[in-house]
PDB file of C-alpha atoms in Angstrom:
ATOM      1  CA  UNK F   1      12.029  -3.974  24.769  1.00 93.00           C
ATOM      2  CA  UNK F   2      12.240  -2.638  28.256  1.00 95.00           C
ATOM      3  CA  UNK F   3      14.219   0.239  29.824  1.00 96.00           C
ATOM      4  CA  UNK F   4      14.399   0.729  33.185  1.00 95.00           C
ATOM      5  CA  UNK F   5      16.752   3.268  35.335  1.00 95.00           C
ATOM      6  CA  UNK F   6      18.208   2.346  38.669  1.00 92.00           C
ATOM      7  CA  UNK F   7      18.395   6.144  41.151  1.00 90.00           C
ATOM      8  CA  UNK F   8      20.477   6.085  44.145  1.00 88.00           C
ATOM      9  CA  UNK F   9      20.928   9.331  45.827  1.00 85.00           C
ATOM     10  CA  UNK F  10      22.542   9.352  49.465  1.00 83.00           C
ATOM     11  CA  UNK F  11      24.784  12.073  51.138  1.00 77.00           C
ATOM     12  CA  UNK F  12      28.152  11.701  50.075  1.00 75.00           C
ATOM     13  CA  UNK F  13      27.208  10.326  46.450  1.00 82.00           C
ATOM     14  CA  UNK F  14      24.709   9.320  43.949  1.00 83.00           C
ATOM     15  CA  UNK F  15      24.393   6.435  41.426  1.00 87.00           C
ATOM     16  CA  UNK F  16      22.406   6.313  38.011  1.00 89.00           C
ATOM     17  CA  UNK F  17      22.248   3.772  35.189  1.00 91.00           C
ATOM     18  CA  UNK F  18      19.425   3.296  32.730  1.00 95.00           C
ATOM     19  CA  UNK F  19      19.525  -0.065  30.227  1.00 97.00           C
ATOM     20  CA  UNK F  20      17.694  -1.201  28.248  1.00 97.00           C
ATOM     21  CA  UNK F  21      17.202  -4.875  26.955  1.00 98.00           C
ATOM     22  CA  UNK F  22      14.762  -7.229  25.398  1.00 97.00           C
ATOM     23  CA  UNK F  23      13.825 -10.951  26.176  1.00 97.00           C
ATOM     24  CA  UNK F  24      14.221 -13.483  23.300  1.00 95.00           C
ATOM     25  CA  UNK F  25      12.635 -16.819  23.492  1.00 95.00           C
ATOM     26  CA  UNK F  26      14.931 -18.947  21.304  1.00 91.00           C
ATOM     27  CA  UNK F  27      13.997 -22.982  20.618  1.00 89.00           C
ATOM     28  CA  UNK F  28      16.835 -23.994  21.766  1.00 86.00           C
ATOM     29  CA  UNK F  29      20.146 -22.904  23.349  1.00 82.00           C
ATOM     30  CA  UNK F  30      21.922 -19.918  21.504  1.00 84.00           C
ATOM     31  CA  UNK F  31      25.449 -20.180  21.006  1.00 83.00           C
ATOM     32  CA  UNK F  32      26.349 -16.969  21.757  1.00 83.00           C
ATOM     33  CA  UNK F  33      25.725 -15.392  25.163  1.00 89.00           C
ATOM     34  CA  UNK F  34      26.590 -15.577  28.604  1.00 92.00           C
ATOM     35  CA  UNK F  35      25.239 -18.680  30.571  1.00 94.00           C
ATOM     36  CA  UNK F  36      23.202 -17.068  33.626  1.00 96.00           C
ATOM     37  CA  UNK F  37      21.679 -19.828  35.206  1.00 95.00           C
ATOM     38  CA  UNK F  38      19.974 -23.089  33.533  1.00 93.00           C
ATOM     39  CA  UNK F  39      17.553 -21.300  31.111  1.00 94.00           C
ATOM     40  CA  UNK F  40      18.350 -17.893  31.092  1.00 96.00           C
ATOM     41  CA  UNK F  41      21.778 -16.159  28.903  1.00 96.00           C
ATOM     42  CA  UNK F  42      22.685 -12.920  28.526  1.00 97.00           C
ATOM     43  CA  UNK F  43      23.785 -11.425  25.372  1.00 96.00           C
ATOM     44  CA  UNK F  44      25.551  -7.845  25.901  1.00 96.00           C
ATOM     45  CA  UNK F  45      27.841  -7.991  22.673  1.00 95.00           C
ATOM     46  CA  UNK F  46      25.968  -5.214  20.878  1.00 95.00           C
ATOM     47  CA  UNK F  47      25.290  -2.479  23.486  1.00 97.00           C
ATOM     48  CA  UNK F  48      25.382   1.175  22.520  1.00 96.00           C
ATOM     49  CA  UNK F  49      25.050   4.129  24.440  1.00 94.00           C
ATOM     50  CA  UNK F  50      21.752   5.508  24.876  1.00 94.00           C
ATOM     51  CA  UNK F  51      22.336   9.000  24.212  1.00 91.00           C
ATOM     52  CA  UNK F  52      24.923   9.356  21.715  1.00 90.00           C
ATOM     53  CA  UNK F  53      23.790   5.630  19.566  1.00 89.00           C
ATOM     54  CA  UNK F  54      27.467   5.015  19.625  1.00 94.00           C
ATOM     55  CA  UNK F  55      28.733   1.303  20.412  1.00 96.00           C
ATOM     56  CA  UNK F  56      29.865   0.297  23.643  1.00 94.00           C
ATOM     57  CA  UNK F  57      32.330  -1.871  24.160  1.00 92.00           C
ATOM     58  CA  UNK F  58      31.661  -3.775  27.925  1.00 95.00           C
ATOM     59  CA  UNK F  59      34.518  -4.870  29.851  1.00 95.00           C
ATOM     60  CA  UNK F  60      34.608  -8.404  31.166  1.00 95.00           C
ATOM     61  CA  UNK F  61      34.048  -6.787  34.468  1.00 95.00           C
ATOM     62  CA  UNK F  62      30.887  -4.664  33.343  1.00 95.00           C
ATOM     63  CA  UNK F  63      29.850  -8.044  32.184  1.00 96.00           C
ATOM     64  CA  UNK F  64      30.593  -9.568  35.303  1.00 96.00           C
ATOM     65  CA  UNK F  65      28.447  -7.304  37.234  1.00 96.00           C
ATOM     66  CA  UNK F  66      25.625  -7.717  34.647  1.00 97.00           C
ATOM     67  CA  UNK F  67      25.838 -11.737  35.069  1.00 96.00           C
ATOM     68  CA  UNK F  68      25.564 -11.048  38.887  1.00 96.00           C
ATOM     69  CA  UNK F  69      22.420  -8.908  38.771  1.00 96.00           C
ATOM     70  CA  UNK F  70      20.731 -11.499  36.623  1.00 97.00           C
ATOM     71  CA  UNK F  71      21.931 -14.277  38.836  1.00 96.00           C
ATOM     72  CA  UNK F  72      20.107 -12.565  41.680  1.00 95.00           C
ATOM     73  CA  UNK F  73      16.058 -12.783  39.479  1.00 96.00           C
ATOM     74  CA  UNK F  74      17.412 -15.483  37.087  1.00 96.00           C
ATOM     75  CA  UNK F  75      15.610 -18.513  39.584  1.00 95.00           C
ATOM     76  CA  UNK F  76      11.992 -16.325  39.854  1.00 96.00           C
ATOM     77  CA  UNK F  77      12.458 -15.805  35.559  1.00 97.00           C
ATOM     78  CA  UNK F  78      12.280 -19.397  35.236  1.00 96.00           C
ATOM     79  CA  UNK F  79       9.592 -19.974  37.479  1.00 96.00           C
ATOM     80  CA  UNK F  80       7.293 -17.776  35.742  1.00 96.00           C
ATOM     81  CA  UNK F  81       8.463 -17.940  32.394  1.00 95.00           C
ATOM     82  CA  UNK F  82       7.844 -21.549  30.331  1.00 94.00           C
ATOM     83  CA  UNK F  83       9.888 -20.574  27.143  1.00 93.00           C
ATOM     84  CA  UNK F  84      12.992 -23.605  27.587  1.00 94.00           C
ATOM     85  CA  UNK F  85      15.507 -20.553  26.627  1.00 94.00           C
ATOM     86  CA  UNK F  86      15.427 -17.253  27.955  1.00 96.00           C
ATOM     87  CA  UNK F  87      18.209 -14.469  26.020  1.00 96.00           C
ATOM     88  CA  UNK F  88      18.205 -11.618  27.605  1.00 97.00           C
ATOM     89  CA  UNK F  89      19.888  -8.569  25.271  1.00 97.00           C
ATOM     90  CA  UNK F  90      21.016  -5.718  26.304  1.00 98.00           C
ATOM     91  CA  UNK F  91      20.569  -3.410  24.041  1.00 97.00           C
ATOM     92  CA  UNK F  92      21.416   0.045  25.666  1.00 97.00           C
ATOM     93  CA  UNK F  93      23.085   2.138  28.763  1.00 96.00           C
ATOM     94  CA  UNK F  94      22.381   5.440  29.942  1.00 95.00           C
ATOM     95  CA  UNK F  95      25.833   6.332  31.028  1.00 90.00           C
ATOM     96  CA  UNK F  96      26.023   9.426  33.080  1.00 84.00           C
ATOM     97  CA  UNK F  97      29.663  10.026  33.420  1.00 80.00           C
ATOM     98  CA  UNK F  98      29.528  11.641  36.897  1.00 75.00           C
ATOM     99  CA  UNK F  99      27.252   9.165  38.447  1.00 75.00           C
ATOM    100  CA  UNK F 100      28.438   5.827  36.793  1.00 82.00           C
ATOM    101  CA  UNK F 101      29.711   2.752  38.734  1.00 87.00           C
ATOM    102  CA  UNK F 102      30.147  -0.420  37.033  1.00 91.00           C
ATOM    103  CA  UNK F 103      28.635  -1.535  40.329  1.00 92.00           C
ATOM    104  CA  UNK F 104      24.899  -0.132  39.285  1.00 91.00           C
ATOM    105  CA  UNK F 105      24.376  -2.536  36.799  1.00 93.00           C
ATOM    106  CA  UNK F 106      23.695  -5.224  38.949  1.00 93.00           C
ATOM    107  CA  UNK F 107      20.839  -3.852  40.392  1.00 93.00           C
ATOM    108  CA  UNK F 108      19.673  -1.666  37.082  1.00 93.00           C
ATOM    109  CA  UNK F 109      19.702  -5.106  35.586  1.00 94.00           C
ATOM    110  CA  UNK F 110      17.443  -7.039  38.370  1.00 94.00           C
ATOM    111  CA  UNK F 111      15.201  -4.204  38.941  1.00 94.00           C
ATOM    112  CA  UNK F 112      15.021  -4.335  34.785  1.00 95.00           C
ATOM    113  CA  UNK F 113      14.421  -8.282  34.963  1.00 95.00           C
ATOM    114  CA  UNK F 114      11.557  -7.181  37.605  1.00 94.00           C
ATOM    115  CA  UNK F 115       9.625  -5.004  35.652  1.00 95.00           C
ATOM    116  CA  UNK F 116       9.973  -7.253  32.563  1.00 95.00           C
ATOM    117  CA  UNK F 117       8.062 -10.401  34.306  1.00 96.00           C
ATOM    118  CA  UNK F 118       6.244  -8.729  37.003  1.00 94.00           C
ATOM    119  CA  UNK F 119       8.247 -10.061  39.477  1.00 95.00           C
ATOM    120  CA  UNK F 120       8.584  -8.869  43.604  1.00 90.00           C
ATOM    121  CA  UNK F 121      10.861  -6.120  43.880  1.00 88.00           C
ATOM    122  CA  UNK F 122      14.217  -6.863  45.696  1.00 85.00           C
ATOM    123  CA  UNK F 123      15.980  -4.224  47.462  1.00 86.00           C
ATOM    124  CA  UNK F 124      19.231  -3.409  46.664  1.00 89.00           C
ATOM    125  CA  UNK F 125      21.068  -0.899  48.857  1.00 87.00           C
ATOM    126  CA  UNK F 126      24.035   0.751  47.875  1.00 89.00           C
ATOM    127  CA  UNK F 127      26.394   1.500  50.408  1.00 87.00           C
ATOM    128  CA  UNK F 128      30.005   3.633  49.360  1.00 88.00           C
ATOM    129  CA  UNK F 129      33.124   3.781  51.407  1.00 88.00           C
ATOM    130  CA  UNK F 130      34.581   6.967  51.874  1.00 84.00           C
ATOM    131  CA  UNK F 131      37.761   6.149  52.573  1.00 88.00           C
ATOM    132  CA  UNK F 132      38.188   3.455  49.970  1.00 90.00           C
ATOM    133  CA  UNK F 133      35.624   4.828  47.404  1.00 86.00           C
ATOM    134  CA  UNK F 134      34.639   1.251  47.237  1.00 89.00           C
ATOM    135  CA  UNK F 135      30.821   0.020  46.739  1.00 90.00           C
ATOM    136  CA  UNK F 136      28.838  -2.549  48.808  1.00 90.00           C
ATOM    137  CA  UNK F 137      25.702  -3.744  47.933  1.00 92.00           C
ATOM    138  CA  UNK F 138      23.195  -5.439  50.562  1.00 89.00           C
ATOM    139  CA  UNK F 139      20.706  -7.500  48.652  1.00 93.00           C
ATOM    140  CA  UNK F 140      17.360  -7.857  50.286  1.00 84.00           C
ATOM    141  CA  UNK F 141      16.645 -11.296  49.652  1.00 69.00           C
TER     142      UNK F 141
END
């Protein structure tokens, strides 16, 4: 089990989400989970918060932006990894109220997916509207 916390700090705002998550190597399949790619699901039914241990309940769009940030490593997992099915759990998030954006899990997720298999960074820029209060992010691929 891995935790890794994504930092963005820019004039005008700042973003911050830590998760944590663990890789499981099933046989075959699981059932449950979130198909990601060919090999590789994502499990985020039992996710609690990080600094209070109480369960969080992840909205299909939290999920959504999960799925995406796994979608952008999920072709370099299977290349290094042999296992036939890859679950990826997410166990934890480090929720700070006042810098939270369901937008940051994306990239907390890929840079987490990075660390786990040793994989080339990506770079992930964060750009905020002012006017809208809407997020961009610019992938580096």
């Amino acid at each position: 089990m891995r935790t890794h916390r994504y930092k963005v700090q820019k004039g005008g705002f700042g973003l911050f989400l830590g998760i944590t998550a663990e890789v499981i190597r099933p046989a075959s399949p699981p059932p449950s989970g979130t198909p990601v790619s060919d090999r590789v699901r994502m499990d985020a039914s039992e996710v609690s918060n990080a600094y209070y241990g109480s369960r969080l309940a992840l909205t299909e769009s939290e999920v959504a932006w999960l799925r995406a940030g796994l979608g952008r490593v999920s072709g370099a997992i299977e290349i290094v990894e042999s296992s036939p099915c890859i679950l990826i759990a997410v166990r934890a998030l480090e929720i700070v109220e006042a810098d939270y954006a369901e937008v940051a899990l994306a990239p907390a997720i890929a840079g987490w997916a990075e660390a786990e298999w040793s994989l080339a960074p990506r770079r992930c820029d964060a750009v905020r509207d002012s006017a809208t209060g809407r997020y961009t992010l610019n992938w580096d691929e």
